[in-house]
Amino acid sequence: MEIVASSFIALVAVALMVLRGPHRSIGVMLAVTPLGAAAAFNLPAVGGATIGVADLAVLSLFALVCLTPAGLPALVGTMRPFGPGFWMGCFAAFCVVSAMFFPRIFAGETEVFSISRSANSDGIVVNSLRPTTGNLTQLFRILLGACLFLAVATLMRRRPDPAKVVAAMALATGIHVGLGVLDTLTAAAGLPQALDPIRTANYAILSNHYVMGVKRMIGGFPEASAFGFYSLGLFGFWLAYWVMSPSSRLAPWMALLSLTVLLRSTSSSGYVAGIAFGGTWGLWMVVRHLRAEAGRRGLTFVAVAAFALWSAALAIFATYQLVTPVTEYLDRMLFDKLETESGVERMAWNAQAFKNFLDTGTFGAGLGSVRASNWLLASLGSIGAIGTGFFFALLGTLAAAPAPDRPDGARAVIGGLKAACLALFLSALLTGATPDLGLFFFLLAGLAAGLSRGAVLEARRDSATQHARSRPLALQ
């Protein structure tokens, strides 16, 4: 085991969780999620695998939940039939079966694109399907996500606290934006190594990449696309929360900050996913506010957003046609992306992933066996129709989870968490290499599921209490 500079951060995070207890540790958990390139420790004996600071925090939080009184029964209760927790459990269980057995059952029957860990020197290579360490590492990532989902969903179900979620999201946003600003300032000052103490994972750290002379912002992540992915999730949350909670003074500033770092990341996948999210979520808002109870703020937002998008499209088109640097920048980041060598290679991954799906009779080649550049094709090629179906069931029940309109603002927070999950999922549909959407997605999804269920249960208890109090009055 290799101890690194960021091991101290992991130690502090675990200590805070133990001292604060599981319910108050959600803020700590969210605070370490921007540290995407920080290792708690590395494992040279296991192919250089990295256990991240966030990974260790997940294991600590899950252990704390299990050790609380009635913790294990509460975790089982989170997986009640046909709820989000149930489908999360089904998805994780099928991933275990897929990773452990499918590469052996279908060994040699198809060829897959996989990643060599030999100092990243071999890159993406084509191999005949067989069991590899990738099956175990990807299974570990999925099980971490499942543990995080169940832990936070259980905590929020037992003690729903929307204000705590908003405060934790604000903390995560502040850390993420702060690291992004430090990244650019230290690079401009000629000190690119200043953030090396939090970039200790055994990943390729792309910290010195420039686009048209502009430093690509990566903050605490290994590269710009991961930074943009996280920024998009934050923006999705704060935008929806602001629209649904008009009295919040914090939300518009947080939304502006997260949008700024998303644009500054120069991540083409983040840009396209942001446009897709804005269109999808905006259409949903239009449909939702066609009802009789349409609020003035919601309708105003839809109208202003439509005008802003139209104006932005005209401005971009005009500058693209008339300003040479803008033309070169957009061609490089968006329009010519698929024609590059990287784009052609990624399309080959997708085509091979779909072939893996067909070659294995729609069961998939096994979690961790297939790499693609599209979440849907990566999932079909890896865990097949059944595993992908379980995940879509999770998404469907999460989207349909009720959001009671309570004085504590639960409705706005649940809506913001759902919007963030939608933004991250749309981004993964564009560039997701594996079925794993990452710890940040599962954290937000677990918070949404638990807060929804907890708010519903509290509403029922309040209703029962009021009914019990009114009965003696009615009998008098």
XYZ file of N, CA and C in Angstrom, residues 78-89 149 393-394 397-398:
51
model
N -34.911 0.141 2.833
C -34.713 1.029 1.695
C -34.916 0.291 0.378
N -34.736 -1.029 0.391
C -34.906 -1.828 -0.813
C -36.303 -2.451 -0.896
N -37.307 -1.722 -0.383
C -38.673 -2.237 -0.460
C -39.051 -2.502 -1.908
N -39.888 -3.513 -2.150
C -40.154 -3.947 -3.533
C -40.623 -2.815 -4.451
N -39.987 -2.773 -5.609
C -40.354 -1.925 -6.734
C -40.147 -0.426 -6.493
N -39.381 -0.100 -5.473
C -38.948 1.271 -5.278
C -37.557 1.462 -5.865
N -36.997 2.682 -5.811
C -35.659 2.903 -6.350
C -34.601 2.015 -5.707
N -34.686 1.819 -4.387
C -33.717 0.972 -3.711
C -33.789 -0.472 -4.167
N -34.977 -0.949 -4.463
C -35.147 -2.320 -4.957
C -34.437 -2.497 -6.291
N -34.648 -1.572 -7.205
C -34.018 -1.690 -8.526
C -32.519 -1.452 -8.437
N -32.076 -0.625 -7.477
C -30.642 -0.469 -7.268
C -30.024 -1.785 -6.820
N -30.711 -2.484 -5.913
C -30.234 -3.780 -5.462
C -30.202 -4.803 -6.580
N -25.571 4.820 -2.520
C -26.995 5.066 -2.760
C -27.824 4.595 -1.575
N -35.137 0.880 -14.911
C -36.197 0.812 -13.899
C -35.849 1.708 -12.712
N -34.562 1.722 -12.330
C -34.122 2.626 -11.271
C -34.375 4.077 -11.656
N -38.280 4.863 -11.609
C -38.866 5.029 -10.275
C -38.322 6.269 -9.583
N -37.087 6.617 -9.871
C -36.522 7.831 -9.294
C -37.223 9.062 -9.871
